[in-house]
Amino acid sequence: MIVVFGSVNIDLVCRTDHHPRPGETVPGSDYQLIPGGKGANQALAARRAGASVAMVGAVGDDDMAAAALAELTSAGVDLSALVRRGPTTGMAIITVDRHGENTIVLSPGANARLAHTDLAALSLGANDIVLLQMEVPLAESLAAAQAARAAGARIMLSIAPFLPVEREALAMADIILVNETEAADLARHLGLAAGPDGAATVATLAASLGRTVIATLGADGAVAAGGGETIAVPSLPIEPVDTTGAGDTFAGVLAAYLDRGESLETAMLYAAVAGSLACTKMGAQPSFPQKDAIEEAADRPPSAA
Ligand code: RIB
């Protein structure tokens, strides 16, 4: 089983031609309320890719909670360990420009009240993969990772959004996931020189940490380094509509295929395809592909993509 310990948000999304500069007001589209949150996104992406998934997260005592959980509920993610804590559900205020690039301001709400002890509602073992991100309190995520590791579970740590995680804490992870910016931030934080590109930085990080490090590189696919091996996989050639949640899709789908026993390279191939497909529709969760769509797109010749 895949267990996600992390955030649940409602995303308030507005499209605009360009992002406002400080002090500028720009016209936008009608807003949409869309389920999101990096934790919930990764849980849904893994579930849509065919995995059994449980979500350990927190929502508030407000009307947003049901909307935030709608996709997880209808997809059959196990919510038995989900808690209701405090007055408000996490909300991400997102603007998406004409290039599909976003800005996000996050009001954490109940995510700030998630505790590592909430993980104890599930019994973990060596067959489980636990996925964590950085939108709930870092100390709680690290304590949850420690408990999961003690139970023998594999740990995937997504350093998104970037937080300065210490070397000893990173050592708990079997796989560390970053994007290109997070890779450079992490290298700087650890006193390492970031490379000229994502692949070089990932190689430096993997060698220094002794862990598998994977970076998503947007249109350039993804690259992994670890154990003396480097793996690079391509993205699909797409016109991005909205990149929100693409990294989360990669993480969830990667976990789903690893959980199924696929090699790291195969899991990365499907994850990169899924991440690309997630950029072709508005919003985070509504854009996440089902297993059949991922595998069909992965098998299609490049010219037909
Ligand atoms: O990674 C995308 C997610 O980040 C959005 O769904 C939003 O909730 C923010 O947490």
PDB file of N, CA and C and ligand atoms in Angstrom, residues 9 11 36-38 41 92 94 104 135 244-245 248 284, ligand 1:
ATOM      1  N   ASN A   9      -5.614  20.517   0.494  1.00  0.00           N
ATOM      2  CA  ASN A   9      -6.015  21.913   0.285  1.00  0.00           C
ATOM      3  C   ASN A   9      -7.219  22.004  -0.627  1.00  0.00           C
ATOM      4  N   ASP A  11      -7.934  24.516  -3.734  1.00  0.00           N
ATOM      5  CA  ASP A  11      -7.208  25.497  -4.548  1.00  0.00           C
ATOM      6  C   ASP A  11      -8.208  26.503  -5.122  1.00  0.00           C
ATOM      7  N   GLY A  36      -6.934  20.202  -4.062  1.00  0.00           N
ATOM      8  CA  GLY A  36      -5.482  20.179  -4.273  1.00  0.00           C
ATOM      9  C   GLY A  36      -4.750  19.859  -2.981  1.00  0.00           C
ATOM     10  N   GLY A  37      -3.547  20.393  -2.869  1.00  0.00           N
ATOM     11  CA  GLY A  37      -2.659  20.064  -1.748  1.00  0.00           C
ATOM     12  C   GLY A  37      -1.672  19.018  -2.219  1.00  0.00           C
ATOM     13  N   LYS A  38      -0.394  19.239  -1.949  1.00  0.00           N
ATOM     14  CA  LYS A  38       0.611  18.324  -2.513  1.00  0.00           C
ATOM     15  C   LYS A  38       0.407  16.890  -2.021  1.00  0.00           C
ATOM     16  N   ASN A  41      -2.778  15.515  -3.670  1.00  0.00           N
ATOM     17  CA  ASN A  41      -2.506  15.338  -5.103  1.00  0.00           C
ATOM     18  C   ASN A  41      -1.715  14.053  -5.353  1.00  0.00           C
ATOM     19  N   ALA A  92      -5.020  27.081  -1.120  1.00  0.00           N
ATOM     20  CA  ALA A  92      -3.948  27.608  -1.968  1.00  0.00           C
ATOM     21  C   ALA A  92      -4.571  28.606  -2.935  1.00  0.00           C
ATOM     22  N   ILE A  94      -4.139  30.430  -6.195  1.00  0.00           N
ATOM     23  CA  ILE A  94      -3.281  30.130  -7.348  1.00  0.00           C
ATOM     24  C   ILE A  94      -3.656  31.021  -8.532  1.00  0.00           C
ATOM     25  N   ILE A 104       1.616  30.457  -6.305  1.00  0.00           N
ATOM     26  CA  ILE A 104       0.770  29.876  -5.258  1.00  0.00           C
ATOM     27  C   ILE A 104       1.058  30.562  -3.923  1.00  0.00           C
ATOM     28  N   GLU A 135       4.395  20.492   3.060  1.00  0.00           N
ATOM     29  CA  GLU A 135       3.308  21.446   3.331  1.00  0.00           C
ATOM     30  C   GLU A 135       2.651  21.234   4.692  1.00  0.00           C
ATOM     31  N   THR A 244       0.092  23.177 -12.683  1.00  0.00           N
ATOM     32  CA  THR A 244      -0.161  22.916 -11.259  1.00  0.00           C
ATOM     33  C   THR A 244      -0.342  21.414 -11.007  1.00  0.00           C
ATOM     34  N   GLY A 245       0.427  20.876 -10.089  1.00  0.00           N
ATOM     35  CA  GLY A 245       0.266  19.475  -9.694  1.00  0.00           C
ATOM     36  C   GLY A 245       1.047  18.495 -10.556  1.00  0.00           C
ATOM     37  N   ASP A 248       3.499  16.663  -8.435  1.00  0.00           N
ATOM     38  CA  ASP A 248       2.792  15.737  -7.539  1.00  0.00           C
ATOM     39  C   ASP A 248       2.354  14.493  -8.305  1.00  0.00           C
ATOM     40  N   ALA A 284      -5.315  21.087 -10.558  1.00  0.00           N
ATOM     41  CA  ALA A 284      -4.471  19.974 -10.142  1.00  0.00           C
ATOM     42  C   ALA A 284      -5.242  18.666 -10.325  1.00  0.00           C
TER      43      ALA A 284
HETATM   44  O1  RIB B   1       1.714  21.184  -6.122  1.00  0.00           O
HETATM   45  C1  RIB B   1       0.492  21.808  -6.403  1.00  0.00           C
HETATM   46  C2  RIB B   1      -0.250  22.092  -5.137  1.00  0.00           C
HETATM   47  O2  RIB B   1       0.485  23.003  -4.374  1.00  0.00           O
HETATM   48  C3  RIB B   1      -1.606  22.727  -5.347  1.00  0.00           C
HETATM   49  O3  RIB B   1      -2.634  21.792  -5.528  1.00  0.00           O
HETATM   50  C4  RIB B   1      -1.769  23.599  -4.124  1.00  0.00           C
HETATM   51  O4  RIB B   1      -2.705  23.116  -3.215  1.00  0.00           O
HETATM   52  C5  RIB B   1      -0.384  23.693  -3.504  1.00  0.00           C
HETATM   53  O5  RIB B   1      -0.333  23.080  -2.326  1.00  0.00           O
END
